[in-house]
XYZ file of C-alpha atoms in Angstrom:
201
model
C -62.407 25.655 -28.573
C -64.937 28.114 -27.120
C -63.217 31.313 -26.014
C -64.113 33.778 -23.267
C -62.409 37.089 -24.189
C -62.022 39.277 -21.119
C -60.166 42.555 -20.782
C -57.803 42.904 -17.842
C -57.800 39.236 -16.843
C -54.596 37.329 -17.594
C -54.951 33.643 -16.849
C -52.056 31.200 -16.445
C -51.634 27.410 -16.387
C -51.695 25.767 -12.949
C -53.685 28.644 -11.458
C -57.345 28.836 -10.461
C -59.681 31.546 -11.682
C -63.142 32.053 -10.135
C -65.662 33.554 -12.569
C -69.172 34.890 -12.097
C -71.032 34.222 -15.366
C -74.207 36.210 -16.059
C -74.210 37.357 -19.716
C -76.397 35.221 -22.013
C -73.612 34.423 -24.485
C -71.238 33.258 -21.753
C -73.971 31.353 -19.939
C -74.439 29.499 -23.247
C -70.677 28.935 -23.482
C -70.358 27.585 -19.931
C -73.458 25.391 -20.223
C -72.140 23.891 -23.479
C -68.746 23.256 -21.826
C -70.345 21.614 -18.784
C -72.371 19.348 -21.085
C -69.199 18.274 -22.901
C -65.621 17.998 -21.579
C -65.639 21.212 -19.482
C -62.778 22.837 -21.451
C -62.812 26.511 -22.452
C -60.234 29.118 -23.381
C -59.512 32.480 -21.784
C -57.840 35.245 -23.753
C -57.387 38.951 -23.118
C -59.344 41.229 -25.428
C -57.641 44.293 -26.871
C -58.923 47.810 -26.348
C -59.559 48.369 -30.046
C -62.808 46.740 -31.096
C -63.268 42.988 -31.375
C -59.602 41.994 -31.456
C -57.999 39.597 -28.981
C -54.395 38.716 -28.194
C -52.985 35.685 -29.995
C -51.926 33.846 -26.827
C -54.397 32.621 -24.194
C -54.852 29.749 -21.782
C -57.026 26.642 -21.865
C -58.858 25.897 -18.648
C -61.111 23.170 -17.318
C -64.203 23.901 -15.241
C -63.288 22.117 -12.014
C -66.297 23.301 -10.031
C -69.547 25.151 -10.732
C -72.658 26.348 -8.925
C -75.909 27.646 -10.397
C -77.436 30.511 -8.423
C -81.140 31.271 -8.007
C -80.831 34.401 -10.180
C -79.563 32.356 -13.161
C -75.865 33.124 -12.750
C -73.244 30.356 -12.852
C -70.255 30.556 -10.539
C -67.341 28.517 -11.860
C -63.766 27.742 -10.941
C -61.468 27.418 -13.929
C -58.217 25.464 -13.546
C -55.467 26.398 -16.014
C -54.096 23.577 -18.187
C -51.939 24.832 -21.071
C -51.422 28.004 -23.080
C -52.464 28.150 -26.713
C -51.814 30.204 -29.822
C -54.818 31.276 -31.892
C -54.726 30.105 -35.513
C -58.027 31.579 -36.696
C -61.584 32.306 -35.618
C -64.272 29.789 -36.567
C -67.541 31.111 -37.997
C -70.507 29.766 -36.037
C -74.144 30.541 -35.277
C -73.596 30.700 -31.534
C -73.629 33.797 -29.355
C -70.053 33.128 -28.217
C -66.847 32.910 -30.223
C -64.840 29.802 -31.141
C -61.250 29.614 -32.362
C -58.932 27.068 -33.890
C -55.867 26.955 -31.651
C -52.564 25.121 -31.378
C -50.626 24.135 -28.260
C -47.243 22.882 -29.530
C -45.265 25.993 -28.508
C -46.317 25.501 -24.868
C -45.799 21.778 -24.244
C -43.606 22.704 -21.274
C -46.809 23.708 -19.413
C -47.607 20.022 -18.958
C -44.015 18.727 -18.698
C -43.380 18.607 -14.946
C -39.693 17.753 -15.304
C -38.907 21.249 -16.605
C -40.486 23.247 -13.798
C -37.623 23.476 -11.296
C -35.689 26.676 -10.614
C -32.605 27.165 -8.479
C -33.301 28.004 -4.828
C -31.248 31.175 -5.249
C -33.447 32.434 -8.079
C -36.746 31.490 -6.438
C -35.689 33.132 -3.150
C -34.691 36.305 -5.004
C -38.094 36.338 -6.682
C -39.873 35.801 -3.345
C -37.956 38.644 -1.706
C -38.739 41.118 -4.479
C -42.399 40.053 -4.640
C -42.841 40.301 -0.859
C -41.171 43.723 -0.901
C -43.440 45.044 -3.665
C -46.582 43.558 -2.099
C -45.700 45.111 1.248
C -45.149 48.536 -0.320
C -48.469 48.292 -2.176
C -50.341 47.088 0.933
C -51.177 43.718 -0.650
C -51.537 40.527 1.385
C -50.678 36.967 0.378
C -50.527 33.831 2.523
C -46.820 33.162 1.936
C -46.796 30.013 4.066
C -49.396 28.361 1.833
C -47.886 29.912 -1.272
C -44.542 28.208 -0.652
C -46.260 24.801 -0.779
C -46.891 25.279 -4.512
C -44.423 23.981 -7.076
C -42.197 26.476 -8.885
C -44.381 26.756 -11.995
C -47.472 27.450 -9.875
C -45.568 30.031 -7.857
C -44.265 31.883 -10.925
C -47.655 31.822 -12.658
C -49.484 32.974 -9.526
C -47.085 35.899 -9.004
C -47.436 36.814 -12.692
C -51.219 36.706 -12.414
C -51.765 38.690 -9.199
C -48.850 41.154 -9.124
C -49.708 44.892 -9.310
C -48.274 45.293 -12.819
C -49.869 46.296 -16.113
C -52.037 44.001 -18.253
C -49.521 44.364 -21.092
C -46.727 43.153 -18.801
C -48.852 40.202 -17.674
C -49.578 39.378 -21.311
C -45.839 39.495 -22.023
C -45.274 36.997 -19.195
C -48.067 34.771 -20.534
C -46.393 34.714 -23.943
C -42.923 33.880 -22.548
C -42.474 30.189 -23.244
C -39.959 28.792 -20.724
C -40.144 29.113 -16.948
C -36.512 30.344 -16.905
C -37.245 33.218 -19.284
C -40.544 33.964 -17.566
C -38.750 34.228 -14.217
C -36.086 36.511 -15.728
C -38.751 38.775 -17.249
C -40.779 38.805 -14.032
C -37.712 39.793 -11.991
C -37.009 42.666 -14.382
C -40.612 43.892 -14.104
C -40.620 43.676 -10.297
C -37.285 45.519 -10.111
C -38.705 48.286 -12.300
C -41.703 48.769 -9.996
C -39.531 48.696 -6.872
C -37.184 51.282 -8.403
C -40.152 53.410 -9.549
C -41.636 53.246 -6.055
C -38.342 54.428 -4.525
C -38.007 57.186 -7.141
C -41.560 58.389 -6.448
C -40.816 58.589 -2.733
C -37.651 60.610 -3.374
C -39.583 63.007 -5.625
C -42.276 63.537 -2.975
C -39.648 64.257 -0.302
């Protein structure tokens, strides 16, 4: 699959990612995808050179608009995570990789996406608390209309945590383990926030 490596952007299944495409190589990538089945991969690039993380997410271009200044605005809808097997040598400006999906079949298995109300409420409370402390706004009424997998992935994607922590969440296979890891990360930031306040006082 064609891959868009991007530093600092962690992309999850069942989420939507708007992208403003203007570089020649990625314009080529998006145009080729639009002409075919509209599938492309997103993966986070590492800080050292040309390396990328091994786990990314396959998305489908669900909407696109060509601007007058030759940019393409797209909306990418997350489908399933993948594991990179190897890079494919090509003569294109963009990179292509052989990937496999078997580790992440649960991304498309809707029967395994339900959490207990107790756990989801605990997660909501901690997320709302952290967002409030950081001055971040989210439409919680609309957010609660999403299914559990969408909710967990959205929180993982937009929370004010590090890219490495988001990558860790992306690589966590089951929704149960992802929720457990996310709770631990949120608790750390809430504790750190309280500790910082005590230090300042």
